[in-house]
Amino acid sequence: MWILLVLLVIILIIAFNTIKIVKQSEVYIIERLGKFHKVADAGLTIIIPFVDHVRSVVSLKQQTMDIPPQGVITQDNVTITIDTVVFYRVTDPAKAVYEIQSLKKGIEYLAITTIRDIVGKMDLDDTFSSRDAINDKLRVILDEATDQWGCKVDRVEIKDITPPADIRDAMEKQMNAERNKRALILQAEGERQSAITLAEGKKEAAILEAEADKESKIRRATGEAEAIKKVAEAKAEEIHLVYDAMMKSNPSEKLVQLKSLEALKEVAQGEANKIFIPFEATKALSSLGSAAEIFKDKKKSE
């Protein structure tokens, strides 16, 4: 009975050491007699007890590693503290186990030295404005260096850059000065734009007022000209009617001439500034002038 129990325990121990179940996103590094034998992928794996040995369990997931905050001296001799995080994943589990003692320590030390080298060649202002460039340079350098360790660096992110307290105070004062400067510039620009708009509005109003006055004068002059024209036409029509009436009554030539002169006298008293005397009227005037001279000569002779 005891022999069966001992055999059962031995069988269970052998089975436990023989059958290995590898989880998803993990691999087992199997050694046989102290030498690398194979990489066991996810699923069921059979190994030889006391001959094969699981050296390491390697995760194939993307992993993150926080780099401890590091004090770095910039090119302009300012000491700043940089906090960084690295995203990486294992692409060759055998290299990650056998090519380096500790993959995480190797990535950490390499990241620290690379950060100091990159930031040490930059000014303080460049470190704040060039985070993306620093991240990209770090990623490229770390990826090339860790390739021999079977590791792929996907991303490197600078979480925080902390300058000294006195530098922070100076930067805050500078930011406040810049903010006040921008506010004053915007205020001056607004006042200038307002003055320009007001001047343009006054200019447009003056132009419109002048055009309205010009249009009013033109219309007034046109109306006066039309009125004068109508008055002249009415007088002409009156003269024509008088002339027709006189012609129908068969008057003498002297009487016609006298009536014409009377009509011209009335026309001359109107608002028109020009009088056009027909040629026949000039003849009548000359005849009347001759008759008046003869009459005067008769008086003198008597």
GROMACS .gro file of C-alpha atoms in nm:
model
  302
    1MET     CA    1   0.000   0.000   0.000
    2TRP     CA    2   0.274   0.241   0.094
    3ILE     CA    3   0.463   0.145  -0.218
    4LEU     CA    4   0.166   0.242  -0.435
    5LEU     CA    5   0.138   0.578  -0.265
    6VAL     CA    6   0.509   0.643  -0.313
    7LEU     CA    7   0.484   0.545  -0.681
    8LEU     CA    8   0.183   0.773  -0.723
    9VAL     CA    9   0.370   1.067  -0.570
   10ILE     CA   10   0.672   0.997  -0.792
   11ILE     CA   11   0.447   0.984  -1.100
   12LEU     CA   12   0.281   1.312  -1.006
   13ILE     CA   13   0.620   1.480  -0.956
   14ILE     CA   14   0.745   1.351  -1.289
   15ALA     CA   15   0.425   1.461  -1.463
   16PHE     CA   16   0.449   1.805  -1.304
   17ASN     CA   17   0.807   1.843  -1.422
   18THR     CA   18   0.731   1.695  -1.765
   19ILE     CA   19   0.414   1.876  -1.870
   20LYS     CA   20   0.435   2.256  -1.896
   21ILE     CA   21   0.151   2.485  -2.002
   22VAL     CA   22   0.274   2.812  -2.152
   23LYS     CA   23   0.038   3.109  -2.130
   24GLN     CA   24  -0.054   3.336  -2.416
   25SER     CA   25   0.198   3.620  -2.485
   26GLU     CA   26   0.467   3.428  -2.295
   27VAL     CA   27   0.747   3.191  -2.394
   28TYR     CA   28   0.966   2.955  -2.196
   29ILE     CA   29   1.339   2.936  -2.243
   30ILE     CA   30   1.422   2.561  -2.213
   31GLU     CA   31   1.772   2.442  -2.131
   32ARG     CA   32   1.890   2.085  -2.165
   33LEU     CA   33   2.177   1.989  -1.942
   34GLY     CA   34   2.260   2.359  -1.889
   35LYS     CA   35   2.258   2.448  -2.258
   36PHE     CA   36   1.993   2.638  -2.453
   37HIS     CA   37   1.758   2.389  -2.611
   38LYS     CA   38   1.448   2.566  -2.741
   39VAL     CA   39   1.190   2.840  -2.698
   40ALA     CA   40   0.851   2.700  -2.595
   41ASP     CA   41   0.558   2.897  -2.733
   42ALA     CA   42   0.209   2.928  -2.584
   43GLY     CA   43   0.035   2.594  -2.528
   44LEU     CA   44   0.130   2.250  -2.398
   45THR     CA   45   0.501   2.165  -2.383
   46ILE     CA   46   0.663   1.834  -2.285
   47ILE     CA   47   1.010   1.836  -2.135
   48ILE     CA   48   1.233   1.560  -1.997
   49PRO     CA   49   1.244   1.568  -1.620
   50PHE     CA   50   1.582   1.625  -1.458
   51VAL     CA   51   1.731   1.680  -1.805
   52ASP     CA   52   1.542   1.982  -1.935
   53HIS     CA   53   1.503   2.293  -1.728
   54VAL     CA   54   1.295   2.612  -1.768
   55ARG     CA   55   1.557   2.883  -1.753
   56SER     CA   56   1.324   3.186  -1.783
   57VAL     CA   57   0.973   3.293  -1.862
   58VAL     CA   58   0.976   3.585  -2.105
   59SER     CA   59   0.676   3.808  -2.173
   60LEU     CA   60   0.616   3.917  -2.533
   61LYS     CA   61   0.381   4.200  -2.437
   62GLN     CA   62   0.479   4.563  -2.476
   63GLN     CA   63   0.626   4.671  -2.146
   64THR     CA   64   0.685   5.008  -1.985
   65MET     CA   65   0.977   5.113  -1.773
   66ASP     CA   66   1.006   5.436  -1.576
   67ILE     CA   67   1.351   5.586  -1.586
   68PRO     CA   68   1.431   5.748  -1.250
   69PRO     CA   69   1.441   6.132  -1.271
   70GLN     CA   70   1.786   6.240  -1.376
   71GLY     CA   71   1.967   6.568  -1.324
   72VAL     CA   72   2.105   6.687  -1.658
   73ILE     CA   73   2.321   6.992  -1.730
   74THR     CA   74   2.224   7.181  -2.046
   75GLN     CA   75   2.463   7.356  -2.280
   76ASP     CA   76   2.400   7.690  -2.104
   77ASN     CA   77   2.496   7.534  -1.768
   78VAL     CA   78   2.148   7.495  -1.619
   79THR     CA   79   2.075   7.178  -1.421
   80ILE     CA   80   1.733   7.035  -1.498
   81THR     CA   81   1.559   6.716  -1.390
   82ILE     CA   82   1.412   6.493  -1.662
   83ASP     CA   83   1.161   6.216  -1.598
   84THR     CA   84   1.132   5.961  -1.880
   85VAL     CA   85   0.934   5.646  -1.962
   86VAL     CA   86   1.036   5.380  -2.220
   87PHE     CA   87   0.798   5.147  -2.408
   88TYR     CA   88   0.965   4.829  -2.531
   89ARG     CA   89   0.894   4.465  -2.621
   90VAL     CA   90   1.103   4.151  -2.656
   91THR     CA   91   1.142   4.025  -3.014
   92ASP     CA   92   1.402   3.753  -2.953
   93PRO     CA   93   1.357   3.587  -2.612
   94ALA     CA   94   1.682   3.388  -2.636
   95LYS     CA   95   1.891   3.703  -2.688
   96ALA     CA   96   1.702   3.886  -2.413
   97VAL     CA   97   1.804   3.609  -2.169
   98TYR     CA   98   2.155   3.519  -2.285
   99GLU     CA   99   2.297   3.842  -2.434
  100ILE     CA  100   2.259   4.060  -2.125
  101GLN     CA  101   2.245   3.998  -1.753
  102SER     CA  102   1.940   4.222  -1.695
  103LEU     CA  103   1.750   4.368  -1.990
  104LYS     CA  104   1.569   4.630  -1.781
  105LYS     CA  105   1.889   4.753  -1.618
  106GLY     CA  106   2.058   4.772  -1.956
  107ILE     CA  107   1.776   4.981  -2.103
  108GLU     CA  108   1.769   5.205  -1.796
  109TYR     CA  109   2.142   5.281  -1.796
  110LEU     CA  110   2.149   5.329  -2.170
  111ALA     CA  111   1.853   5.571  -2.153
  112ILE     CA  112   2.019   5.775  -1.877
  113THR     CA  113   2.346   5.818  -2.064
  114THR     CA  114   2.166   5.896  -2.390
  115ILE     CA  115   1.946   6.162  -2.228
  116ARG     CA  116   2.249   6.333  -2.078
  117ASP     CA  117   2.428   6.326  -2.409
  118ILE     CA  118   2.135   6.471  -2.609
  119VAL     CA  119   2.020   6.735  -2.359
  120GLY     CA  120   2.379   6.837  -2.280
  121LYS     CA  121   2.407   6.968  -2.638
  122MET     CA  122   2.093   7.182  -2.611
  123ASP     CA  123   2.002   7.512  -2.447
  124LEU     CA  124   1.736   7.531  -2.176
  125ASP     CA  125   1.477   7.686  -2.406
  126ASP     CA  126   1.540   7.417  -2.669
  127THR     CA  127   1.470   7.139  -2.420
  128PHE     CA  128   1.120   7.277  -2.357
  129SER     CA  129   1.039   7.345  -2.722
  130SER     CA  130   1.196   7.028  -2.868
  131ARG     CA  131   1.045   6.746  -2.665
  132ASP     CA  132   0.933   6.557  -2.975
  133ALA     CA  133   1.281   6.580  -3.125
  134ILE     CA  134   1.439   6.455  -2.799
  135ASN     CA  135   1.190   6.167  -2.779
  136ASP     CA  136   1.261   6.065  -3.136
  137LYS     CA  137   1.639   6.076  -3.092
  138LEU     CA  138   1.617   5.872  -2.773
  139ARG     CA  139   1.398   5.611  -2.939
  140VAL     CA  140   1.630   5.571  -3.239
  141ILE     CA  141   1.946   5.540  -3.026
  142LEU     CA  142   1.788   5.300  -2.777
  143ASP     CA  143   1.635   5.089  -3.053
  144GLU     CA  144   1.968   5.048  -3.230
  145ALA     CA  145   2.152   4.969  -2.907
  146THR     CA  146   1.898   4.715  -2.777
  147ASP     CA  147   1.860   4.530  -3.107
  148GLN     CA  148   2.149   4.300  -3.011
  149TRP     CA  149   1.957   4.213  -2.694
  150GLY     CA  150   1.651   4.098  -2.887
  151CYS     CA  151   1.453   4.405  -2.783
  152LYS     CA  152   1.252   4.661  -2.980
  153VAL     CA  153   1.204   5.013  -2.835
  154ASP     CA  154   0.870   5.143  -2.966
  155ARG     CA  155   0.845   5.479  -2.792
  156VAL     CA  156   1.027   5.705  -2.552
  157GLU     CA  157   0.837   5.984  -2.376
  158ILE     CA  158   0.966   6.263  -2.156
  159LYS     CA  159   0.705   6.296  -1.882
  160ASP     CA  160   0.842   6.606  -1.715
  161ILE     CA  161   1.126   6.858  -1.732
  162THR     CA  162   1.183   7.042  -1.404
  163PRO     CA  163   1.420   7.339  -1.397
  164PRO     CA  164   1.561   7.487  -1.071
  165ALA     CA  165   1.338   7.711  -0.859
  166ASP     CA  166   1.519   8.034  -0.950
  167ILE     CA  167   1.496   7.948  -1.320
  168ARG     CA  168   1.122   7.878  -1.282
  169ASP     CA  169   1.072   8.217  -1.117
  170ALA     CA  170   1.264   8.391  -1.395
  171MET     CA  171   1.066   8.203  -1.658
  172GLU     CA  172   0.735   8.296  -1.492
  173LYS     CA  173   0.838   8.662  -1.483
  174GLN     CA  174   0.937   8.643  -1.848
  175MET     CA  175   0.606   8.480  -1.936
  176ASN     CA  176   0.415   8.751  -1.748
  177ALA     CA  177   0.614   9.021  -1.925
  178GLU     CA  178   0.545   8.860  -2.262
  179ARG     CA  179   0.176   8.825  -2.176
  180ASN     CA  180   0.153   9.193  -2.074
  181LYS     CA  181   0.341   9.291  -2.388
  182ARG     CA  182   0.100   9.098  -2.609
  183ALA     CA  183  -0.196   9.253  -2.424
  184LEU     CA  184  -0.061   9.605  -2.482
  185ILE     CA  185   0.010   9.529  -2.846
  186LEU     CA  186  -0.341   9.392  -2.896
  187GLN     CA  187  -0.491   9.695  -2.720
  188ALA     CA  188  -0.289   9.937  -2.935
  189GLU     CA  189  -0.381   9.745  -3.247
  190GLY     CA  190  -0.748   9.757  -3.150
  191GLU     CA  191  -0.735  10.132  -3.088
  192ARG     CA  192  -0.555  10.186  -3.418
  193GLN     CA  193  -0.809   9.978  -3.605
  194SER     CA  194  -1.091  10.164  -3.432
  195ALA     CA  195  -0.943  10.502  -3.531
  196ILE     CA  196  -0.898  10.385  -3.890
  197THR     CA  197  -1.254  10.258  -3.906
  198LEU     CA  198  -1.388  10.584  -3.758
  199ALA     CA  199  -1.186  10.793  -4.005
  200GLU     CA  200  -1.302  10.580  -4.295
  201GLY     CA  201  -1.662  10.618  -4.177
  202LYS     CA  202  -1.628  10.998  -4.159
  203LYS     CA  203  -1.467  10.999  -4.503
  204GLU     CA  204  -1.747  10.790  -4.651
  205ALA     CA  205  -2.007  11.015  -4.484
  206ALA     CA  206  -1.841  11.329  -4.624
  207ILE     CA  207  -1.826  11.177  -4.972
  208LEU     CA  208  -2.190  11.074  -4.958
  209GLU     CA  209  -2.291  11.416  -4.826
  210ALA     CA  210  -2.098  11.592  -5.107
  211GLU     CA  211  -2.252  11.363  -5.368
  212ALA     CA  212  -2.599  11.425  -5.224
  213ASP     CA  213  -2.542  11.802  -5.230
  214LYS     CA  214  -2.413  11.780  -5.586
  215GLU     CA  215  -2.713  11.574  -5.692
  216SER     CA  216  -2.947  11.820  -5.521
  217LYS     CA  217  -2.791  12.117  -5.700
  218ILE     CA  218  -2.805  11.939  -6.033
  219ARG     CA  219  -3.170  11.854  -5.985
  220ARG     CA  220  -3.249  12.208  -5.868
  221ALA     CA  221  -3.072  12.359  -6.172
  222THR     CA  222  -3.248  12.112  -6.399
  223GLY     CA  223  -3.582  12.207  -6.247
  224GLU     CA  224  -3.514  12.580  -6.287
  225ALA     CA  225  -3.408  12.526  -6.648
  226GLU     CA  226  -3.725  12.330  -6.716
  227ALA     CA  227  -3.933  12.602  -6.552
  228ILE     CA  228  -3.765  12.874  -6.760
  229LYS     CA  229  -3.812  12.664  -7.071
  230LYS     CA  230  -4.183  12.615  -6.998
  231VAL     CA  231  -4.230  12.989  -6.928
  232ALA     CA  232  -4.056  13.074  -7.254
  233GLU     CA  233  -4.268  12.818  -7.441
  234ALA     CA  234  -4.583  12.962  -7.282
  235LYS     CA  235  -4.488  13.316  -7.385
  236ALA     CA  236  -4.404  13.196  -7.733
  237GLU     CA  237  -4.738  13.021  -7.752
  238GLU     CA  238  -4.909  13.341  -7.635
  239ILE     CA  239  -4.731  13.544  -7.903
  240HIS     CA  240  -4.826  13.285  -8.161
  241LEU     CA  241  -5.191  13.301  -8.058
  242VAL     CA  242  -5.188  13.682  -8.067
  243TYR     CA  243  -5.023  13.678  -8.406
  244ASP     CA  244  -5.277  13.430  -8.542
  245ALA     CA  245  -5.560  13.641  -8.409
  246MET     CA  246  -5.414  13.954  -8.560
  247MET     CA  247  -5.360  13.786  -8.896
  248LYS     CA  248  -5.716  13.667  -8.902
  249SER     CA  249  -5.832  14.028  -8.845
  250ASN     CA  250  -5.612  14.145  -9.137
  251PRO     CA  251  -5.422  14.420  -8.948
  252SER     CA  252  -5.183  14.662  -9.100
  253GLU     CA  253  -4.812  14.587  -9.101
  254LYS     CA  254  -4.737  14.868  -8.858
  255LEU     CA  255  -4.986  14.738  -8.607
  256VAL     CA  256  -4.838  14.387  -8.625
  257GLN     CA  257  -4.496  14.524  -8.562
  258LEU     CA  258  -4.610  14.725  -8.263
  259LYS     CA  259  -4.786  14.425  -8.109
  260SER     CA  260  -4.477  14.214  -8.161
  261LEU     CA  261  -4.268  14.469  -7.978
  262GLU     CA  262  -4.514  14.473  -7.692
  263ALA     CA  263  -4.495  14.095  -7.669
  264LEU     CA  264  -4.116  14.105  -7.673
  265LYS     CA  265  -4.125  14.357  -7.392
  266GLU     CA  266  -4.331  14.118  -7.177
  267VAL     CA  267  -4.103  13.829  -7.260
  268ALA     CA  268  -3.799  14.037  -7.165
  269GLN     CA  269  -3.953  14.099  -6.823
  270GLY     CA  270  -3.952  13.721  -6.750
  271GLU     CA  271  -3.684  13.510  -6.572
  272ALA     CA  272  -3.500  13.413  -6.890
  273ASN     CA  273  -3.159  13.574  -6.933
  274LYS     CA  274  -3.145  13.556  -7.312
  275ILE     CA  275  -3.388  13.695  -7.575
  276PHE     CA  276  -3.376  13.588  -7.940
  277ILE     CA  277  -3.531  13.857  -8.164
  278PRO     CA  278  -3.657  13.735  -8.502
  279PHE     CA  279  -3.519  13.899  -8.813
  280GLU     CA  280  -3.860  14.038  -8.903
  281ALA     CA  281  -3.875  14.213  -8.567
  282THR     CA  282  -3.545  14.390  -8.638
  283LYS     CA  283  -3.695  14.521  -8.960
  284ALA     CA  284  -3.991  14.655  -8.768
  285LEU     CA  285  -3.764  14.820  -8.517
  286SER     CA  286  -3.563  14.988  -8.790
  287SER     CA  287  -3.883  15.111  -8.959
  288LEU     CA  288  -4.011  15.252  -8.638
  289GLY     CA  289  -3.678  15.417  -8.577
  290SER     CA  290  -3.692  15.583  -8.920
  291ALA     CA  291  -4.050  15.698  -8.862
  292ALA     CA  292  -3.948  15.852  -8.530
  293GLU     CA  293  -3.661  16.043  -8.691
  294ILE     CA  294  -3.894  16.181  -8.962
  295PHE     CA  295  -4.142  16.291  -8.698
  296LYS     CA  296  -3.866  16.469  -8.507
  297ASP     CA  297  -3.747  16.652  -8.825
  298LYS     CA  298  -4.099  16.777  -8.893
  299LYS     CA  299  -4.124  16.925  -8.548
  300LYS     CA  300  -3.794  17.106  -8.589
  301SER     CA  301  -3.897  17.254  -8.929
  302GLU     CA  302  -4.223  17.392  -8.787
   0.00000   0.00000   0.00000
